Amino acid sequence: MDVSFFADIQNEINKINNQLLIKQIFTLEKLRESYIAIKNKIVTELHRINEDTHGEDATAAIKMLQQSFKTSISIYKQCCWGKFSALNEQDFPELYKLLTDKNGDLQRVHDDFAGTVAMMDFHGYTKFSNSVKYNKTPLMEFGESLPAKILSICKKCHSLVYELEGDAIIIIGPQNPYWVLTAVMSIMELARQKLIFENDDISQYYNLKLKNPAIQPFEMNASITSGGKIFINYEGNLIGSTISEASRILSIINMKKAYTSGIMISDKVARELEKSVNIPQIHPIDLHNVGNPYLIDVKGMRVKIRELTLEQKSYAKRANQYSEELYKLLKIKNPSKWFNILVLYVKLTKCVLEKVDVSVTLEDGVYNSSHLIYDLDLYTAYWNEHPSAEVIRHILSRIDIIYSKSNDVRDTIAIYREYVNDNFELIINYLDNFYNEMLDSESKKDRRFQALCESYRRETDRLRSRYLPRRIFETVLANSHLIDNMQELPYIGKK
């Protein structure tokens, strides 16, 4: 074969690569067909000139074709697999099998995604960026060295880093969630520069040093989920409910642990963990540390979540007991449940104060945990004897102040706080209006009674602010319009 023939082959290959770049070739099968056509052209030319198909020219042509095919495959993945271009069978065997079809091409539609998705973020990234903007070393460490280590950890855990930008990380791994969970915990240890469990040794497994003087430690939160319909477009973007669910679960753990690290998983992942084997065996993951399931509405999406306990707290056992009681109580249809909901909400707060020292400054002085417990006990007694709008306001405002000052209290009551505050605000509004509506109704029937009401308006307002008989409170709670406007489940973010 002469030189011009080899030049023609190269031109054909260049044409294929150009078609890849402009997405005229957008399936792996079509790419293979294009190369098979070139190979057939080579074989035809060899037959035409009666040259041995095992000769030097033939070998050189086929070798050139094979090398070019590898290059074209790389271009194809960059153009059509996008964020999944790094996916290969050698480094990610389980994930490759899960995400590719019989032709080895990326499977773009999944009715129930079997893989595991984790979403993580760094606490205090913005503050860190502003504090070191004139110091290149920490920025380079965070922007180059740390991502390289994260990629190395995920690769070791057979998981793909789907996104790594700024303070956000998204990881996609095999169906067995232990792989992704191991990657998440290892990245947390790397970022925090301290071990989660005493016997961990990530330096031995990943050949990485835990301490890094070039950068400050970061706390991190993570959510892990699975399932749901997804579509992968040609940029490699995941479109569907899986990423949305991971994002919403992350917002829950971020609210609970705004200054510490935590992991929250979907109930489906928890059930998958029970069926799977901890193959990586880097971290001694105890499934007894997976909490009870809670169904929560987050910005219109209902997610069933469980928290993985990373650190045992002295108040945890009682807090879990009260939390479970409170959650069960929420689902009862009887409106009188709101008496006990407030009591349990107080107990949940108090069980933390009994073990953790909290100090808050109020209008009448500084309150420590003992003072706060006494105050909550006093107003809980008022609530049980004479429920009123003022008692509700006092209890909820106290707990909100404690919530803002104590990470432990925040962590314990966060999933209920918005639900309790908003529903009791509705109750308060109805209580505030109850006497006025009743008196106005009677006033319209009798002018003399109307004049009497006006003359005693100040006294009736004062009485209303003190207490309501329990039977009146129960009448208000039974109002169908109030019941229709109250939320059934704990939620985060207005619906």
mmCIF file of C-alpha atoms in Angstrom, residues 76-428:
data_model
loop_
_atom_site.group_PDB
_atom_site.id
_atom_site.type_symbol
_atom_site.label_atom_id
_atom_site.label_comp_id
_atom_site.label_asym_id
_atom_site.label_seq_id
_atom_site.Cartn_x
_atom_site.Cartn_y
_atom_site.Cartn_z
ATOM 1 C CA TYR A 76 -16.835 10.136 22.230
ATOM 2 C CA LYS A 77 -16.994 9.822 26.010
ATOM 3 C CA GLN A 78 -16.012 13.444 26.493
ATOM 4 C CA CYS A 79 -18.688 14.582 24.043
ATOM 5 C CA CYS A 80 -21.519 12.151 24.810
ATOM 6 C CA TRP A 81 -20.885 10.853 28.333
ATOM 7 C CA GLY A 82 -19.878 14.215 29.794
ATOM 8 C CA LYS A 83 -19.469 13.889 33.558
ATOM 9 C CA PHE A 84 -19.365 10.097 33.189
ATOM 10 C CA SER A 85 -16.411 10.152 30.768
ATOM 11 C CA ALA A 86 -14.080 8.771 33.454
ATOM 12 C CA LEU A 87 -16.254 5.666 33.868
ATOM 13 C CA ASN A 88 -14.457 2.473 32.881
ATOM 14 C CA GLU A 89 -14.753 -1.229 33.644
ATOM 15 C CA GLN A 90 -11.336 -1.596 35.297
ATOM 16 C CA ASP A 91 -11.638 1.115 37.970
ATOM 17 C CA PHE A 92 -15.420 1.012 38.506
ATOM 18 C CA PRO A 93 -16.514 -2.579 37.740
ATOM 19 C CA GLU A 94 -19.904 -2.566 39.555
ATOM 20 C CA LEU A 95 -20.821 0.945 38.446
ATOM 21 C CA TYR A 96 -19.758 0.284 34.836
ATOM 22 C CA LYS A 97 -22.023 -2.775 34.701
ATOM 23 C CA LEU A 98 -24.856 -0.766 36.238
ATOM 24 C CA LEU A 99 -24.573 2.265 33.938
ATOM 25 C CA THR A 100 -23.804 0.713 30.541
ATOM 26 C CA ASP A 101 -25.909 -1.310 28.110
ATOM 27 C CA LYS A 102 -25.058 -4.481 26.181
ATOM 28 C CA ASN A 103 -23.080 -2.416 23.629
ATOM 29 C CA GLY A 104 -20.945 -0.815 26.338
ATOM 30 C CA ASP A 105 -22.652 2.549 25.828
ATOM 31 C CA LEU A 106 -24.000 4.732 28.615
ATOM 32 C CA GLN A 107 -27.526 3.720 29.581
ATOM 33 C CA ARG A 108 -29.325 7.028 29.783
ATOM 34 C CA VAL A 109 -32.736 6.093 31.224
ATOM 35 C CA HIS A 110 -33.206 4.372 34.587
ATOM 36 C CA ASP A 111 -36.748 3.798 35.863
ATOM 37 C CA ASP A 112 -35.494 2.910 39.344
ATOM 38 C CA PHE A 113 -31.837 3.836 39.699
ATOM 39 C CA ALA A 114 -30.036 0.979 41.440
ATOM 40 C CA GLY A 115 -26.839 2.893 42.207
ATOM 41 C CA THR A 116 -26.080 4.931 45.319
ATOM 42 C CA VAL A 117 -25.771 8.731 45.286
ATOM 43 C CA ALA A 118 -24.082 10.837 47.973
ATOM 44 C CA MET A 119 -24.058 14.615 48.270
ATOM 45 C CA MET A 120 -21.605 16.398 50.579
ATOM 46 C CA ASP A 121 -20.661 19.942 51.468
ATOM 47 C CA PHE A 122 -18.000 21.717 53.504
ATOM 48 C CA HIS A 123 -18.986 23.952 56.440
ATOM 49 C CA GLY A 124 -17.497 27.438 56.449
ATOM 50 C CA TYR A 125 -16.212 27.413 52.863
ATOM 51 C CA THR A 126 -17.184 31.047 52.163
ATOM 52 C CA LYS A 127 -15.571 32.282 55.374
ATOM 53 C CA PHE A 128 -12.443 30.274 54.575
ATOM 54 C CA SER A 129 -12.251 31.693 51.030
ATOM 55 C CA ASN A 130 -12.533 35.267 52.295
ATOM 56 C CA SER A 131 -9.969 34.745 55.060
ATOM 57 C CA VAL A 132 -7.250 33.331 52.779
ATOM 58 C CA LYS A 133 -7.883 35.245 49.541
ATOM 59 C CA TYR A 134 -4.362 36.745 49.672
ATOM 60 C CA ASN A 135 -2.708 33.461 50.632
ATOM 61 C CA LYS A 136 -2.284 31.116 47.693
ATOM 62 C CA THR A 137 -1.152 28.022 49.603
ATOM 63 C CA PRO A 138 -4.465 27.167 51.364
ATOM 64 C CA LEU A 139 -6.445 27.994 48.215
ATOM 65 C CA MET A 140 -4.238 25.749 46.080
ATOM 66 C CA GLU A 141 -4.482 22.988 48.677
ATOM 67 C CA PHE A 142 -8.284 23.231 48.721
ATOM 68 C CA GLY A 143 -8.600 23.676 44.960
ATOM 69 C CA GLU A 144 -6.050 21.124 43.701
ATOM 70 C CA SER A 145 -4.490 18.828 46.304
ATOM 71 C CA LEU A 146 -7.667 18.073 48.290
ATOM 72 C CA PRO A 147 -9.776 17.261 45.182
ATOM 73 C CA ALA A 148 -7.039 14.898 43.958
ATOM 74 C CA LYS A 149 -7.163 13.076 47.304
ATOM 75 C CA ILE A 150 -10.970 12.900 47.156
ATOM 76 C CA LEU A 151 -10.807 11.427 43.638
ATOM 77 C CA SER A 152 -8.286 8.866 44.889
ATOM 78 C CA ILE A 153 -10.516 7.855 47.821
ATOM 79 C CA CYS A 154 -13.598 7.481 45.615
ATOM 80 C CA LYS A 155 -11.716 5.470 43.013
ATOM 81 C CA LYS A 156 -10.519 3.116 45.746
ATOM 82 C CA CYS A 157 -14.168 2.769 46.793
ATOM 83 C CA HIS A 158 -15.297 1.966 43.212
ATOM 84 C CA SER A 159 -17.244 5.241 43.164
ATOM 85 C CA LEU A 160 -17.252 8.062 40.647
ATOM 86 C CA VAL A 161 -16.939 11.736 41.584
ATOM 87 C CA TYR A 162 -19.806 13.168 39.564
ATOM 88 C CA GLU A 163 -19.293 16.736 40.738
ATOM 89 C CA LEU A 164 -16.534 18.445 42.697
ATOM 90 C CA GLU A 165 -16.869 22.187 42.628
ATOM 91 C CA GLY A 166 -16.334 24.723 45.392
ATOM 92 C CA ASP A 167 -17.778 23.329 48.599
ATOM 93 C CA ALA A 168 -20.012 20.703 46.945
ATOM 94 C CA ILE A 169 -19.308 17.044 46.156
ATOM 95 C CA ILE A 170 -21.589 14.510 44.459
ATOM 96 C CA ILE A 171 -20.540 10.853 44.391
ATOM 97 C CA ILE A 172 -22.149 7.996 42.467
ATOM 98 C CA GLY A 173 -21.366 4.436 43.443
ATOM 99 C CA PRO A 174 -22.490 0.800 43.202
ATOM 100 C CA GLN A 175 -25.743 -0.653 44.473
ATOM 101 C CA ASN A 176 -23.991 -1.874 47.623
ATOM 102 C CA PRO A 177 -24.104 1.366 49.670
ATOM 103 C CA TYR A 178 -21.118 0.383 51.819
ATOM 104 C CA TRP A 179 -18.844 1.554 48.973
ATOM 105 C CA VAL A 180 -20.259 5.085 48.897
ATOM 106 C CA LEU A 181 -20.675 5.240 52.678
ATOM 107 C CA THR A 182 -17.015 4.277 53.080
ATOM 108 C CA ALA A 183 -15.971 6.984 50.619
ATOM 109 C CA VAL A 184 -18.113 9.567 52.432
ATOM 110 C CA MET A 185 -16.691 8.706 55.861
ATOM 111 C CA SER A 186 -13.126 8.697 54.541
ATOM 112 C CA ILE A 187 -13.585 12.122 52.912
ATOM 113 C CA MET A 188 -15.036 13.417 56.186
ATOM 114 C CA GLU A 189 -11.983 12.183 58.081
ATOM 115 C CA LEU A 190 -9.707 13.789 55.510
ATOM 116 C CA ALA A 191 -11.553 17.128 55.734
ATOM 117 C CA ARG A 192 -11.882 17.123 59.540
ATOM 118 C CA GLN A 193 -8.304 15.845 59.936
ATOM 119 C CA LYS A 194 -9.426 13.466 62.649
ATOM 120 C CA LEU A 195 -10.842 9.959 62.787
ATOM 121 C CA ILE A 196 -14.525 9.136 63.184
ATOM 122 C CA PHE A 197 -13.762 5.795 64.817
ATOM 123 C CA GLU A 198 -10.717 5.092 66.972
ATOM 124 C CA ASN A 199 -9.480 2.109 64.961
ATOM 125 C CA ASP A 200 -9.772 3.769 61.543
ATOM 126 C CA ASP A 201 -6.599 4.138 59.559
ATOM 127 C CA ILE A 202 -7.220 5.844 56.238
ATOM 128 C CA SER A 203 -3.491 6.540 55.825
ATOM 129 C CA GLN A 204 -2.866 2.810 55.537
ATOM 130 C CA TYR A 205 -5.675 2.140 53.075
ATOM 131 C CA TYR A 206 -5.358 5.238 50.871
ATOM 132 C CA ASN A 207 -1.713 6.133 51.514
ATOM 133 C CA LEU A 208 -2.821 9.599 52.627
ATOM 134 C CA LYS A 209 -1.792 11.666 55.641
ATOM 135 C CA LEU A 210 -4.643 12.671 57.938
ATOM 136 C CA LYS A 211 -3.094 15.907 59.231
ATOM 137 C CA ASN A 212 -2.554 18.730 56.770
ATOM 138 C CA PRO A 213 -0.975 21.929 58.169
ATOM 139 C CA ALA A 214 -1.496 23.740 54.851
ATOM 140 C CA ILE A 215 -5.269 23.916 55.305
ATOM 141 C CA GLN A 216 -7.735 24.268 58.166
ATOM 142 C CA PRO A 217 -9.973 21.344 59.193
ATOM 143 C CA PHE A 218 -13.523 21.410 57.819
ATOM 144 C CA GLU A 219 -16.679 19.848 59.217
ATOM 145 C CA MET A 220 -18.833 18.178 56.567
ATOM 146 C CA ASN A 221 -22.364 16.883 56.144
ATOM 147 C CA ALA A 222 -23.524 14.198 53.741
ATOM 148 C CA SER A 223 -26.729 12.700 52.406
ATOM 149 C CA ILE A 224 -26.946 9.283 50.751
ATOM 150 C CA THR A 225 -29.881 8.020 48.707
ATOM 151 C CA SER A 226 -30.860 5.630 45.943
ATOM 152 C CA GLY A 227 -33.717 4.768 43.584
ATOM 153 C CA GLY A 228 -35.958 7.040 41.570
ATOM 154 C CA LYS A 229 -36.256 7.773 37.866
ATOM 155 C CA ILE A 230 -33.272 9.452 36.232
ATOM 156 C CA PHE A 231 -32.181 10.485 32.757
ATOM 157 C CA ILE A 232 -28.555 11.173 31.789
ATOM 158 C CA ASN A 233 -28.183 13.723 28.989
ATOM 159 C CA TYR A 234 -25.211 14.136 26.615
ATOM 160 C CA GLU A 235 -23.455 16.493 29.039
ATOM 161 C CA GLY A 236 -23.659 13.726 31.628
ATOM 162 C CA ASN A 237 -26.131 15.653 33.762
ATOM 163 C CA LEU A 238 -28.393 13.542 35.976
ATOM 164 C CA ILE A 239 -31.989 14.687 35.567
ATOM 165 C CA GLY A 240 -34.607 13.261 37.888
ATOM 166 C CA SER A 241 -35.655 12.701 41.458
ATOM 167 C CA THR A 242 -32.470 11.047 42.802
ATOM 168 C CA ILE A 243 -30.332 14.202 42.894
ATOM 169 C CA SER A 244 -33.313 16.258 44.136
ATOM 170 C CA GLU A 245 -33.866 13.816 46.984
ATOM 171 C CA ALA A 246 -30.176 13.836 47.919
ATOM 172 C CA SER A 247 -30.237 17.633 47.976
ATOM 173 C CA ARG A 248 -33.296 17.726 50.224
ATOM 174 C CA ILE A 249 -31.881 15.156 52.634
ATOM 175 C CA LEU A 250 -28.672 17.200 52.776
ATOM 176 C CA SER A 251 -30.695 20.288 53.726
ATOM 177 C CA ILE A 252 -32.127 18.343 56.696
ATOM 178 C CA ILE A 253 -28.740 17.283 58.066
ATOM 179 C CA ASN A 254 -27.347 20.778 57.398
ATOM 180 C CA MET A 255 -30.123 22.246 59.517
ATOM 181 C CA LYS A 256 -29.568 19.722 62.319
ATOM 182 C CA LYS A 257 -25.773 19.961 62.284
ATOM 183 C CA ALA A 258 -24.935 23.462 61.137
ATOM 184 C CA TYR A 259 -21.509 23.433 62.836
ATOM 185 C CA THR A 260 -20.685 19.738 63.183
ATOM 186 C CA SER A 261 -20.518 16.739 60.853
ATOM 187 C CA GLY A 262 -23.310 14.293 60.141
ATOM 188 C CA ILE A 263 -24.592 11.682 57.702
ATOM 189 C CA MET A 264 -28.231 11.180 56.814
ATOM 190 C CA ILE A 265 -29.417 8.354 54.571
ATOM 191 C CA SER A 266 -32.707 7.484 52.922
ATOM 192 C CA ASP A 267 -34.715 4.613 54.331
ATOM 193 C CA LYS A 268 -34.108 2.693 51.096
ATOM 194 C CA VAL A 269 -30.325 2.951 51.577
ATOM 195 C CA ALA A 270 -30.725 1.779 55.183
ATOM 196 C CA ARG A 271 -32.617 -1.310 54.017
ATOM 197 C CA GLU A 272 -29.983 -1.945 51.348
ATOM 198 C CA LEU A 273 -27.252 -1.764 54.000
ATOM 199 C CA GLU A 274 -29.050 -4.493 55.956
ATOM 200 C CA LYS A 275 -28.926 -6.780 52.892
ATOM 201 C CA SER A 276 -25.363 -5.937 51.839
ATOM 202 C CA VAL A 277 -21.871 -6.842 53.032
ATOM 203 C CA ASN A 278 -19.309 -4.264 54.154
ATOM 204 C CA ILE A 279 -16.820 -5.231 51.445
ATOM 205 C CA PRO A 280 -14.412 -2.277 51.882
ATOM 206 C CA GLN A 281 -14.163 -2.965 55.666
ATOM 207 C CA ILE A 282 -12.268 0.284 56.238
ATOM 208 C CA HIS A 283 -14.754 1.644 58.775
ATOM 209 C CA PRO A 284 -16.453 -0.498 61.466
ATOM 210 C CA ILE A 285 -19.991 0.555 60.499
ATOM 211 C CA ASP A 286 -22.535 -0.617 63.083
ATOM 212 C CA LEU A 287 -26.110 -0.685 61.778
ATOM 213 C CA HIS A 288 -27.334 -0.214 65.359
ATOM 214 C CA ASN A 289 -26.165 3.378 64.890
ATOM 215 C CA VAL A 290 -28.738 3.905 62.128
ATOM 216 C CA GLY A 291 -31.667 5.776 63.686
ATOM 217 C CA ASN A 292 -35.403 5.329 63.348
ATOM 218 C CA PRO A 293 -37.088 6.351 60.074
ATOM 219 C CA TYR A 294 -38.876 9.714 59.877
ATOM 220 C CA LEU A 295 -41.026 10.944 57.004
ATOM 221 C CA ILE A 296 -40.399 14.645 56.419
ATOM 222 C CA ASP A 297 -41.660 17.070 53.797
ATOM 223 C CA VAL A 298 -38.806 19.134 52.346
ATOM 224 C CA LYS A 299 -39.888 21.822 49.903
ATOM 225 C CA GLY A 300 -42.796 19.728 48.649
ATOM 226 C CA MET A 301 -40.929 16.407 48.411
ATOM 227 C CA ARG A 302 -41.552 13.772 51.057
ATOM 228 C CA VAL A 303 -38.412 11.904 52.096
ATOM 229 C CA LYS A 304 -38.060 9.045 54.552
ATOM 230 C CA ILE A 305 -34.775 9.545 56.338
ATOM 231 C CA ARG A 306 -32.544 7.951 58.954
ATOM 232 C CA GLU A 307 -29.511 9.452 60.635
ATOM 233 C CA LEU A 308 -26.264 7.546 61.057
ATOM 234 C CA THR A 309 -24.881 8.363 64.509
ATOM 235 C CA LEU A 310 -21.175 9.263 64.357
ATOM 236 C CA GLU A 311 -20.803 10.343 67.976
ATOM 237 C CA GLN A 312 -22.610 8.971 71.018
ATOM 238 C CA LYS A 313 -24.193 11.624 73.253
ATOM 239 C CA SER A 314 -25.121 11.185 76.907
ATOM 240 C CA TYR A 315 -28.677 12.401 76.264
ATOM 241 C CA ALA A 316 -29.195 10.391 73.069
ATOM 242 C CA LYS A 317 -31.184 7.471 74.518
ATOM 243 C CA ARG A 318 -33.824 9.662 76.182
ATOM 244 C CA ALA A 319 -33.889 12.073 73.241
ATOM 245 C CA ASN A 320 -34.557 9.216 70.824
ATOM 246 C CA GLN A 321 -37.334 7.943 73.086
ATOM 247 C CA TYR A 322 -39.069 11.341 73.276
ATOM 248 C CA SER A 323 -38.539 11.942 69.570
ATOM 249 C CA GLU A 324 -40.160 8.632 68.679
ATOM 250 C CA GLU A 325 -43.105 9.370 70.994
ATOM 251 C CA LEU A 326 -43.494 12.836 69.497
ATOM 252 C CA TYR A 327 -43.375 11.560 65.925
ATOM 253 C CA LYS A 328 -46.048 8.929 66.658
ATOM 254 C CA LEU A 329 -48.201 11.567 68.337
ATOM 255 C CA LEU A 330 -48.087 13.809 65.251
ATOM 256 C CA LYS A 331 -49.874 11.164 63.188
ATOM 257 C CA ILE A 332 -52.863 10.899 65.562
ATOM 258 C CA LYS A 333 -55.993 12.544 64.151
ATOM 259 C CA ASN A 334 -57.442 13.683 67.508
ATOM 260 C CA PRO A 335 -56.913 17.487 67.784
ATOM 261 C CA SER A 336 -56.407 17.228 71.559
ATOM 262 C CA LYS A 337 -52.944 15.791 70.708
ATOM 263 C CA TRP A 338 -51.604 19.373 70.675
ATOM 264 C CA PHE A 339 -51.672 19.454 74.478
ATOM 265 C CA ASN A 340 -49.166 16.593 74.570
ATOM 266 C CA ILE A 341 -47.175 17.722 71.515
ATOM 267 C CA LEU A 342 -46.069 20.870 73.341
ATOM 268 C CA VAL A 343 -45.261 18.879 76.483
ATOM 269 C CA LEU A 344 -43.115 16.364 74.547
ATOM 270 C CA TYR A 345 -41.421 19.179 72.620
ATOM 271 C CA VAL A 346 -40.414 20.679 75.983
ATOM 272 C CA LYS A 347 -39.237 17.285 77.286
ATOM 273 C CA LEU A 348 -37.115 16.804 74.163
ATOM 274 C CA THR A 349 -35.415 20.149 74.826
ATOM 275 C CA LYS A 350 -35.020 19.535 78.556
ATOM 276 C CA CYS A 351 -33.372 16.120 78.198
ATOM 277 C CA VAL A 352 -30.488 17.876 76.403
ATOM 278 C CA LEU A 353 -30.296 20.706 78.948
ATOM 279 C CA GLU A 354 -30.025 18.127 81.728
ATOM 280 C CA LYS A 355 -26.756 16.837 80.219
ATOM 281 C CA VAL A 356 -25.328 19.871 78.410
ATOM 282 C CA ASP A 357 -24.458 23.230 79.914
ATOM 283 C CA VAL A 358 -26.172 26.054 78.044
ATOM 284 C CA SER A 359 -26.027 29.760 78.916
ATOM 285 C CA VAL A 360 -28.332 32.382 77.389
ATOM 286 C CA THR A 361 -28.845 36.058 78.132
ATOM 287 C CA LEU A 362 -32.493 37.044 78.520
ATOM 288 C CA GLU A 363 -34.201 40.314 79.393
ATOM 289 C CA ASP A 364 -34.041 39.566 83.146
ATOM 290 C CA GLY A 365 -30.512 38.152 83.307
ATOM 291 C CA VAL A 366 -28.301 35.219 82.381
ATOM 292 C CA TYR A 367 -29.901 31.766 82.433
ATOM 293 C CA ASN A 368 -27.922 28.540 82.671
ATOM 294 C CA SER A 369 -29.313 25.060 81.971
ATOM 295 C CA SER A 370 -30.810 24.686 85.461
ATOM 296 C CA HIS A 371 -32.601 28.040 85.218
ATOM 297 C CA LEU A 372 -33.916 27.202 81.763
ATOM 298 C CA ILE A 373 -35.204 23.817 82.938
ATOM 299 C CA TYR A 374 -36.986 25.469 85.886
ATOM 300 C CA ASP A 375 -38.531 28.071 83.573
ATOM 301 C CA LEU A 376 -39.763 25.423 81.109
ATOM 302 C CA ASP A 377 -41.141 23.279 83.952
ATOM 303 C CA LEU A 378 -43.002 26.272 85.384
ATOM 304 C CA TYR A 379 -44.673 27.172 82.091
ATOM 305 C CA THR A 380 -45.412 23.537 81.286
ATOM 306 C CA ALA A 381 -47.354 23.417 84.559
ATOM 307 C CA TYR A 382 -49.233 26.576 83.484
ATOM 308 C CA TRP A 383 -49.911 24.892 80.164
ATOM 309 C CA ASN A 384 -51.375 21.795 81.794
ATOM 310 C CA GLU A 385 -53.568 23.800 84.177
ATOM 311 C CA HIS A 386 -54.547 26.892 82.178
ATOM 312 C CA PRO A 387 -53.549 26.657 78.464
ATOM 313 C CA SER A 388 -53.291 30.083 76.863
ATOM 314 C CA ALA A 389 -51.737 31.882 73.920
ATOM 315 C CA GLU A 390 -49.314 33.650 76.261
ATOM 316 C CA VAL A 391 -48.043 30.362 77.693
ATOM 317 C CA ILE A 392 -47.463 29.003 74.167
ATOM 318 C CA ARG A 393 -45.610 32.150 73.145
ATOM 319 C CA HIS A 394 -43.365 32.020 76.207
ATOM 320 C CA ILE A 395 -42.449 28.340 75.837
ATOM 321 C CA LEU A 396 -41.742 28.526 72.099
ATOM 322 C CA SER A 397 -39.748 31.770 72.354
ATOM 323 C CA ARG A 398 -37.605 30.252 75.136
ATOM 324 C CA ILE A 399 -36.935 27.111 73.111
ATOM 325 C CA ASP A 400 -36.093 29.175 70.016
ATOM 326 C CA ILE A 401 -33.477 31.120 72.006
ATOM 327 C CA ILE A 402 -31.993 27.887 73.362
ATOM 328 C CA TYR A 403 -32.039 26.437 69.836
ATOM 329 C CA SER A 404 -29.968 29.356 68.551
ATOM 330 C CA LYS A 405 -27.369 28.963 71.328
ATOM 331 C CA SER A 406 -26.957 25.191 71.627
ATOM 332 C CA ASN A 407 -25.807 22.893 68.812
ATOM 333 C CA ASP A 408 -27.014 19.889 70.810
ATOM 334 C CA VAL A 409 -30.538 21.271 71.186
ATOM 335 C CA ARG A 410 -30.552 22.271 67.521
ATOM 336 C CA ASP A 411 -29.557 18.758 66.514
ATOM 337 C CA THR A 412 -32.267 17.215 68.719
ATOM 338 C CA ILE A 413 -35.339 19.300 67.863
ATOM 339 C CA ALA A 414 -34.534 20.691 64.404
ATOM 340 C CA ILE A 415 -36.823 18.391 62.405
ATOM 341 C CA TYR A 416 -39.813 19.419 64.544
ATOM 342 C CA ARG A 417 -39.148 23.105 65.119
ATOM 343 C CA GLU A 418 -40.706 24.619 62.002
ATOM 344 C CA TYR A 419 -43.674 22.251 62.195
ATOM 345 C CA VAL A 420 -44.347 22.996 65.889
ATOM 346 C CA ASN A 421 -43.843 26.765 65.593
ATOM 347 C CA ASP A 422 -46.021 27.217 62.518
ATOM 348 C CA ASN A 423 -48.889 25.047 63.752
ATOM 349 C CA PHE A 424 -48.936 26.679 67.177
ATOM 350 C CA GLU A 425 -48.905 30.090 65.500
ATOM 351 C CA LEU A 426 -52.178 29.073 63.845
ATOM 352 C CA ILE A 427 -53.534 27.908 67.191
ATOM 353 C CA ILE A 428 -52.490 31.185 68.847
#
